[in-house]
Coordinates of C-alpha atoms in Angstrom, one line a residue:
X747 CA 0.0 0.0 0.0
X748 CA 1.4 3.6 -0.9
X749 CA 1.1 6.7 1.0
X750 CA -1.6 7.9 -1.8
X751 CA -4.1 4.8 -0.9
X752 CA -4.5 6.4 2.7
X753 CA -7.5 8.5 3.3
X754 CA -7.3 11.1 6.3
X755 CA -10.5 12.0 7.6
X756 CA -11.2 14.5 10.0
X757 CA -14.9 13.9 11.7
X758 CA -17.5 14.9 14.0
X759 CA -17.4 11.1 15.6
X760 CA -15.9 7.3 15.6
X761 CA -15.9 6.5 18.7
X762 CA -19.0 7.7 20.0
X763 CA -22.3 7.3 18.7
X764 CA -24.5 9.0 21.8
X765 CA -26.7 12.0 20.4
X766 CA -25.2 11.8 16.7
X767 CA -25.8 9.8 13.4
X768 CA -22.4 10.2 11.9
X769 CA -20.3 7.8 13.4
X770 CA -23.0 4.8 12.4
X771 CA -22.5 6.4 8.7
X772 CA -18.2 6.8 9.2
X773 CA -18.7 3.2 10.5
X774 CA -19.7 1.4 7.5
X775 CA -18.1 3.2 5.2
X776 CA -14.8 3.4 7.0
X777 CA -15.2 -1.0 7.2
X778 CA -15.8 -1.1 3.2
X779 CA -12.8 1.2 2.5
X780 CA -10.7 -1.2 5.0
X781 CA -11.9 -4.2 3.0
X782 CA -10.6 -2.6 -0.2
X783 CA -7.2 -2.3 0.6
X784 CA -7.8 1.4 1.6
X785 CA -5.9 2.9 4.8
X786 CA -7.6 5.7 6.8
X787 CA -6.6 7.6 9.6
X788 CA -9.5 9.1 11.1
X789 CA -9.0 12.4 13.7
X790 CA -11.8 13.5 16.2
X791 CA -11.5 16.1 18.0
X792 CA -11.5 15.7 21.9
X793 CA -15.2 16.4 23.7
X794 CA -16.1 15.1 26.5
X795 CA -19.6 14.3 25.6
X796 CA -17.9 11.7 23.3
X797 CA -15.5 10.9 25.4
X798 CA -17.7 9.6 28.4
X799 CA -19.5 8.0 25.8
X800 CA -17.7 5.7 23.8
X801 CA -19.3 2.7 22.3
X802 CA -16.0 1.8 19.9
X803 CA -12.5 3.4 21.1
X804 CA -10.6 1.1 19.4
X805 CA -12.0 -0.1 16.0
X806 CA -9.7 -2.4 14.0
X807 CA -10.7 -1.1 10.4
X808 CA -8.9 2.4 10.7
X809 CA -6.3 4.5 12.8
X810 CA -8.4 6.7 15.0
X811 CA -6.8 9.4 16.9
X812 CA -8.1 12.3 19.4
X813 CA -7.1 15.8 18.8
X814 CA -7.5 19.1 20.8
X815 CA -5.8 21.9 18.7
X816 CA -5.9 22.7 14.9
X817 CA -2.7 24.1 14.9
X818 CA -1.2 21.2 16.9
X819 CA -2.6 18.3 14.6
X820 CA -1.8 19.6 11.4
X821 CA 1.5 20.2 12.0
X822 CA 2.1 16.9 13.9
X823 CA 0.7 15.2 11.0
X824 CA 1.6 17.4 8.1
X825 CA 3.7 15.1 6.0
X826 CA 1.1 12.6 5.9
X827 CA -1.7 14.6 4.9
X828 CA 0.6 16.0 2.3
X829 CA 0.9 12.4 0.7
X830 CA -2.7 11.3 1.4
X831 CA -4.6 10.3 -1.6
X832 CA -7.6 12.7 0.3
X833 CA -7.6 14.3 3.2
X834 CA -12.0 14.9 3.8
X835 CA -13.8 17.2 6.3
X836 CA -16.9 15.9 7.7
X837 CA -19.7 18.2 8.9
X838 CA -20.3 19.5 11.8
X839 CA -16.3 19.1 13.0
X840 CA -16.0 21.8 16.0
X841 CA -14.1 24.4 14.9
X842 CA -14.5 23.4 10.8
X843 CA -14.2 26.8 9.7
X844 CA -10.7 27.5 11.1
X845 CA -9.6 23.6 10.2
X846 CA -10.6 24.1 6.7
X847 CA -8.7 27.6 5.9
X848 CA -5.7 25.4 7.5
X849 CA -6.1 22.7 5.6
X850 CA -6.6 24.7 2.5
X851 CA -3.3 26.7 3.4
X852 CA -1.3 23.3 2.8
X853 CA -0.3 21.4 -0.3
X854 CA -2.9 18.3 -0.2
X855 CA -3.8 16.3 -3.1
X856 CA -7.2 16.5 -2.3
X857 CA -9.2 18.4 0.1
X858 CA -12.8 16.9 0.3
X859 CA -16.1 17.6 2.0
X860 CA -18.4 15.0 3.1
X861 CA -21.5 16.8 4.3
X862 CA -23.6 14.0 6.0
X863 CA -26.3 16.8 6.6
X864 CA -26.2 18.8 3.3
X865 CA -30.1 20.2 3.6
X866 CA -29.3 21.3 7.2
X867 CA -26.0 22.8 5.9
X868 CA -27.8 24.7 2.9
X869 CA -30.5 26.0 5.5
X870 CA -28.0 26.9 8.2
X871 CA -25.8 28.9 5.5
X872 CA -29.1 30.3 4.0
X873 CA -29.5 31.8 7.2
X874 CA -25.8 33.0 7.7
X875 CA -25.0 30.3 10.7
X876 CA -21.9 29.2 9.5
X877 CA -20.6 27.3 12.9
X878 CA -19.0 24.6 10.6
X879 CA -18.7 25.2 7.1
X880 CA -18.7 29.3 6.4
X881 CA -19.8 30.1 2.7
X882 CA -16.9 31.1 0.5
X883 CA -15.3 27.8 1.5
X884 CA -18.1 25.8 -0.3
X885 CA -15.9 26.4 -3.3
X886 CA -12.6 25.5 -2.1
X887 CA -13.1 21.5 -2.2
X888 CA -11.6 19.3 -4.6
X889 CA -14.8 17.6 -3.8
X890 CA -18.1 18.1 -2.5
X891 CA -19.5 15.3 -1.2
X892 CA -23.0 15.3 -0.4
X893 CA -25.2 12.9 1.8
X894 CA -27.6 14.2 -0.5
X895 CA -28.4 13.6 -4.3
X896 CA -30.7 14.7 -7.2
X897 CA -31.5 18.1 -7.6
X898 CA -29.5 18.8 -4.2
X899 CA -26.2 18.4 -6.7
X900 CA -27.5 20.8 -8.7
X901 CA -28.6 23.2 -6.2
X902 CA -24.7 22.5 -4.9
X903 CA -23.0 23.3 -7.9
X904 CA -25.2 26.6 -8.7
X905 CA -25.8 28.0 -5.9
X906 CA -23.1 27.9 -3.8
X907 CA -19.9 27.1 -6.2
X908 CA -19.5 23.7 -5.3
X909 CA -17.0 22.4 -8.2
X910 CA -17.0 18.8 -7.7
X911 CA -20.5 17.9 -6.0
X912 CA -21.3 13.9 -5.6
X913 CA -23.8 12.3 -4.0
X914 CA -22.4 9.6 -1.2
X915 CA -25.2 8.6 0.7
X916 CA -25.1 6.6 4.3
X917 CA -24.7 2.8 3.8
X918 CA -25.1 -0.6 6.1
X919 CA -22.7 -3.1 7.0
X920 CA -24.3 -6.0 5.6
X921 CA -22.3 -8.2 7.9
X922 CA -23.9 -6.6 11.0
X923 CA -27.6 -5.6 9.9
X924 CA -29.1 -8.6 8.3
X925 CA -32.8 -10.7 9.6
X926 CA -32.4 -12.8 12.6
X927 CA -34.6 -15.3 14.7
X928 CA -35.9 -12.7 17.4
X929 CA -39.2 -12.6 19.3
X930 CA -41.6 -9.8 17.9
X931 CA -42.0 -7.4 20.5
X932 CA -43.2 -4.2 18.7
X933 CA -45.6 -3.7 16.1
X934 CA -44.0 -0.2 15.3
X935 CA -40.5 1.5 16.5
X936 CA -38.4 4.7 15.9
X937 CA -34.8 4.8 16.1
X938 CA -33.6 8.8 15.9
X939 CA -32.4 11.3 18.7
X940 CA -34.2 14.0 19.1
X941 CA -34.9 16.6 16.9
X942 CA -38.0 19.5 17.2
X943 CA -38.8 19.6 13.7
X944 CA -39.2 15.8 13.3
X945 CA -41.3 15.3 16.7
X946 CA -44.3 16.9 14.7
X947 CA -44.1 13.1 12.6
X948 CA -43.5 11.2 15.3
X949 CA -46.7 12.6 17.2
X950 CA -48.3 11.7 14.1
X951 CA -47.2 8.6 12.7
X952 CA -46.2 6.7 15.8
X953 CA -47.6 8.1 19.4
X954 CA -51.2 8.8 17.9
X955 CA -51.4 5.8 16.0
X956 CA -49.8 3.8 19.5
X957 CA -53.2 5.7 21.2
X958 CA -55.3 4.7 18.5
X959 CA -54.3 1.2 18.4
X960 CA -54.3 0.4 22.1
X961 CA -54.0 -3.4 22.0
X962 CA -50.5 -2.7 20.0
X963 CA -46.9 -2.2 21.0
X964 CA -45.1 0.6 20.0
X965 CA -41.0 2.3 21.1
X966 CA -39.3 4.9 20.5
X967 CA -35.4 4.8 20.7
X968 CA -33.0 7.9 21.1
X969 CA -31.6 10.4 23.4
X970 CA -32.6 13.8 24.2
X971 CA -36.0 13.6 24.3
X972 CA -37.8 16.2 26.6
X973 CA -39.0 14.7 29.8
X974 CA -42.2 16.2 29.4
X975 CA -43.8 14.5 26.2
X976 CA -47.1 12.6 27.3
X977 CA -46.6 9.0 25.8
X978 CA -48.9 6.5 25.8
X979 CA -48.6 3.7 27.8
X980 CA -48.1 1.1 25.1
X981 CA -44.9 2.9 23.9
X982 CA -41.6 2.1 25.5
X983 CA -39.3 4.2 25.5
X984 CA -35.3 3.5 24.8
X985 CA -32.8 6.6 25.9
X986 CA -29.8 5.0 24.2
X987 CA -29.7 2.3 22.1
X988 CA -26.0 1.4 20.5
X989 CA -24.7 0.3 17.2
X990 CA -24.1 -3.4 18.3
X991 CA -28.3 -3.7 19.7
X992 CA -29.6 -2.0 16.3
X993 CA -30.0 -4.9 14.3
X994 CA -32.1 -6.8 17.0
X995 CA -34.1 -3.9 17.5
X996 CA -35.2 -3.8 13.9
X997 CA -35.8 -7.5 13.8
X998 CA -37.7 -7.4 16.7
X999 CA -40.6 -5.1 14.9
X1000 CA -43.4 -6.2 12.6
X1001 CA -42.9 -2.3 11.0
X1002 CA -40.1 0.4 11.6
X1003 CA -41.2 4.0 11.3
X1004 CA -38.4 6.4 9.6
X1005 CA -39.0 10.4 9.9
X1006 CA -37.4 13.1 8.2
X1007 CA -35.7 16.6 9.5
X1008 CA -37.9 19.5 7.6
X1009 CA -34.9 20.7 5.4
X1010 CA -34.5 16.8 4.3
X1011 CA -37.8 16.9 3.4
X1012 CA -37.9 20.0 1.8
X1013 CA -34.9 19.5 -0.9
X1014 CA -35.4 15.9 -1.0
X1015 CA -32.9 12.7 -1.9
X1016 CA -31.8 12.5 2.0
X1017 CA -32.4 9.0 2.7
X1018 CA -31.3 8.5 6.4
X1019 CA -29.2 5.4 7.9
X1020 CA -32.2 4.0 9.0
X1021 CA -33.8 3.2 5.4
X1022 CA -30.5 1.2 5.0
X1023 CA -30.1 -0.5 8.4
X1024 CA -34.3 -1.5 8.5
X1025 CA -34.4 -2.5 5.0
X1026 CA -30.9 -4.8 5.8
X1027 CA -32.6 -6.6 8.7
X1028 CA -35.8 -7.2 6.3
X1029 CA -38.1 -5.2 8.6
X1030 CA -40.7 -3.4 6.4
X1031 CA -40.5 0.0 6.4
X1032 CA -43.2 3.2 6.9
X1033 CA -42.1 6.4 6.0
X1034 CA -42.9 9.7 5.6
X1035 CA -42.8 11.3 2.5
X1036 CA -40.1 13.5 0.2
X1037 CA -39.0 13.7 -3.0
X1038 CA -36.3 11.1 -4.1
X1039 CA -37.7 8.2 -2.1
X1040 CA -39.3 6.2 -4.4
X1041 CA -36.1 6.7 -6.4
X1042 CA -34.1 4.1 -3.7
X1043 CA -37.3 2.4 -2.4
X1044 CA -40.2 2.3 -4.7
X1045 CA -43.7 3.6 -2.9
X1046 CA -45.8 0.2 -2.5
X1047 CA -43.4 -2.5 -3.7
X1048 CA -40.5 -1.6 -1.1
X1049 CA -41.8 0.9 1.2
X1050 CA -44.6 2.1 3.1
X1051 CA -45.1 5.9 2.6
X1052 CA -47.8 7.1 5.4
X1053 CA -48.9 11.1 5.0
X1054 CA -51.4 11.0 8.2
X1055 CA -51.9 8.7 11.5
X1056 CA -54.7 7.1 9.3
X1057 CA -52.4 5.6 6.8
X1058 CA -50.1 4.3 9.9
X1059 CA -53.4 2.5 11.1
X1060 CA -54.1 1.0 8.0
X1061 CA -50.7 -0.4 7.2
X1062 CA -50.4 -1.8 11.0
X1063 CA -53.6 -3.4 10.4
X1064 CA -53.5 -4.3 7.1
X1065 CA -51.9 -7.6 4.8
X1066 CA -48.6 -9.0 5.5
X1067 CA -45.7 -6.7 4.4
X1068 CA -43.1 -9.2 3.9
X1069 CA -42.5 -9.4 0.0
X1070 CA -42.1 -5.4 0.1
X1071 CA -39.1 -5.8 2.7
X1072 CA -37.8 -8.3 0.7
X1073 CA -37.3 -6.2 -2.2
X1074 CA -36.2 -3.3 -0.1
X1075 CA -33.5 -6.0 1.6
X1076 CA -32.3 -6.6 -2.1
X1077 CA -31.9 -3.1 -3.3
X1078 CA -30.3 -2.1 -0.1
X1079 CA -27.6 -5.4 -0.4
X1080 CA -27.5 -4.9 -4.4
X1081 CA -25.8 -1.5 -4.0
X1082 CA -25.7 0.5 -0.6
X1083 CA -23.7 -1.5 1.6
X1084 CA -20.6 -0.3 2.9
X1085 CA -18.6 -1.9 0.7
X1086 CA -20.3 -0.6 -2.1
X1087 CA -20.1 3.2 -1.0
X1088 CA -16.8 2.9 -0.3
X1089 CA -15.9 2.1 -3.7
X1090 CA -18.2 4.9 -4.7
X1091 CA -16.1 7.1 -2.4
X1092 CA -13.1 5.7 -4.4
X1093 CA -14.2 6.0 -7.6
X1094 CA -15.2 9.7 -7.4
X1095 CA -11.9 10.4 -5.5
X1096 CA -10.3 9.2 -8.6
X1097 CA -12.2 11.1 -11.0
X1098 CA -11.0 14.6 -9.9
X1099 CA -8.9 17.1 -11.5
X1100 CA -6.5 16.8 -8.6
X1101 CA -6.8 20.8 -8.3
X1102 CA -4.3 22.2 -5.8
X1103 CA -6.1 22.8 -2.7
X1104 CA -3.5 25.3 -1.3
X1105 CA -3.7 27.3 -4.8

């Protein structure tokens, strides 16, 4: 392996996966770019939310090292990010303006983006929040790669100047998320931290339905939930729920409910780790709706799209959804596991004009 196969990632989270959905996405991709002969050092900075919180401080598919100073961590590792193949910024890194400008200041190969919340990004920068990602630097990537696709790309490249924008959207570890021989012990479940704008679904697709539907189990899974929501008493409720349990807890549902942040909704072609983990385990899927979905998972042949608590209803108490989770299970396995996305991730990588990022 040459210094130019290593990829140097600097990220929001490994180690930790409490409160955040981008170490379950850095985890499956970082495992397919291991099994392809890929290197990668990945660089977190130090917080002690994280810290007290670890659920995998030593994973054996990529170097993983804590940092608590820019200045101090590119210099100690400045030769090796100068003969990285690519080094890539994640969203929502503390500090991310100052550690891109630095970055940009030195001569990389590459100098990437991946932007695992590009509609929250475009809405924050609409808005002039720039607390990770500032505006003019949109066009200083090599590579802008999106969590998002379609029209997003588009709206990426016009917009805001992105040169190089490509969709890389979360994938599964096939090996971990896959069906297993579990008791059934909900008939509907959420798995999401949470988040304001998507409690407005969740009221409506999963705790009124649960009231409706008394003689049903429901849960909802995920930290940072207000202690003052009024749940019914045939939801349980999970405050933390790590990597390792996920794939029993989606096996253990007769349906899996996924919800969408507003600005996901609004530009579209997010589709969130959970399409890809549920669909893995063959748990049938209901979902709210967006453009781009049916684009993955066709509406009615792999996926349950529900617009009101009615529809919920109706699918909990309808026919057997098993065929449609099938043939989500075999789009999902025929082209979004980690593997695959990492070789996407390669592939792009190899298809830029290797612009000077320092330039």
């Amino acid at each position: 392996m040459t210094p130019q196969d290593e990829i140097i990632i600097f990220g929001l989270s490994l180690s930790s996966s409490w409160g955040n959905g981008h170490a379950t996405t850095f985890r499956a991709l970082l495992r397919g770019l291991h099994a392809e002969g890929r290197r990668v050092l990945f660089l977190e900075r130090r917080q002690p939310w994280y810290l007290d919180n670890q659920d995998l401080p030593d994973p054996d598919f990529c170097d993983l090292e804590f940092y608590d100073d820019i200045a101090q961590v590119t210099v100690r590792h400045a030769d090796r990010l100068a003969r990285a193949g690519a080094v890539i910024v994640g969203s929502y890194v503390p500090d991310g303006q100052a550690l891109i400008d630095a970055l940009h200041r030195m001569p990389l190969r590459q100098l990437c983006f991946y932007d695992i919340d590009t509609p929250v990004t475009l809405d924050m920068l609409a808005r002039g929040d720039e607390q990770h990602l500032a505006r003019r630097q949109v066009p200083l990537f090599d590579c802008y790669l999106s969590f998002s696709g379609g029209r997003v790309l588009d709206r990426l490249r016009d917009d805001w100047g992105a040169r190089n924008p490509v969709a890389l959207y979360c994938s599964v570890d096939a090996d971990a998320y896959r069906p297993m021989d579990v008791p059934t012990r909900w008939d509907l479940g959420y798995l999401g931290t949470y988040s304001p704008d998507r409690q407005p679904g969740l009221d409506a697709l999963l705790v009124e339905p649960a009231r409706r539907l008394p003689q049903m189990r429901f849960v909802v899974a995920g930290s940072m939930f207000p202690g003052d929501i009024d749940w019914p008493d045939n939801v349980d409720r999970i405050d933390h729920l790590p990597p390792e349990r996920h794939a029993e807890f989606y096996n253990a549902q007769r349906f899996t409910l996924n919800i969408t942040r507003a600005a996901m909704r609004a530009l579209g072609w997010s589709p969130s780790v959970r399409l890809f983990e549920a669909a893995a385990c063959g748990t049938p899927i209901i979902s709210d709706r967006w453009p781009g979905l049916s684009d993955l998972l066709p509406e009615g042949r792999a996926i349950t799209v529900a617009d009101t608590t009615a529809e919920v209803v109706a699918a909990l108490s309808g026919n057997d959804a098993t065929a449609m989770a099938a043939r989500a299970r075999a789009i999902i396995l025929g082209g979004h596991t980690g593997r695959a996305r990492a070789r996407d991730l390669i592939d792009a990588l190899a298809r830029q004009p290797h612009l000077t990022a320092g330039a």
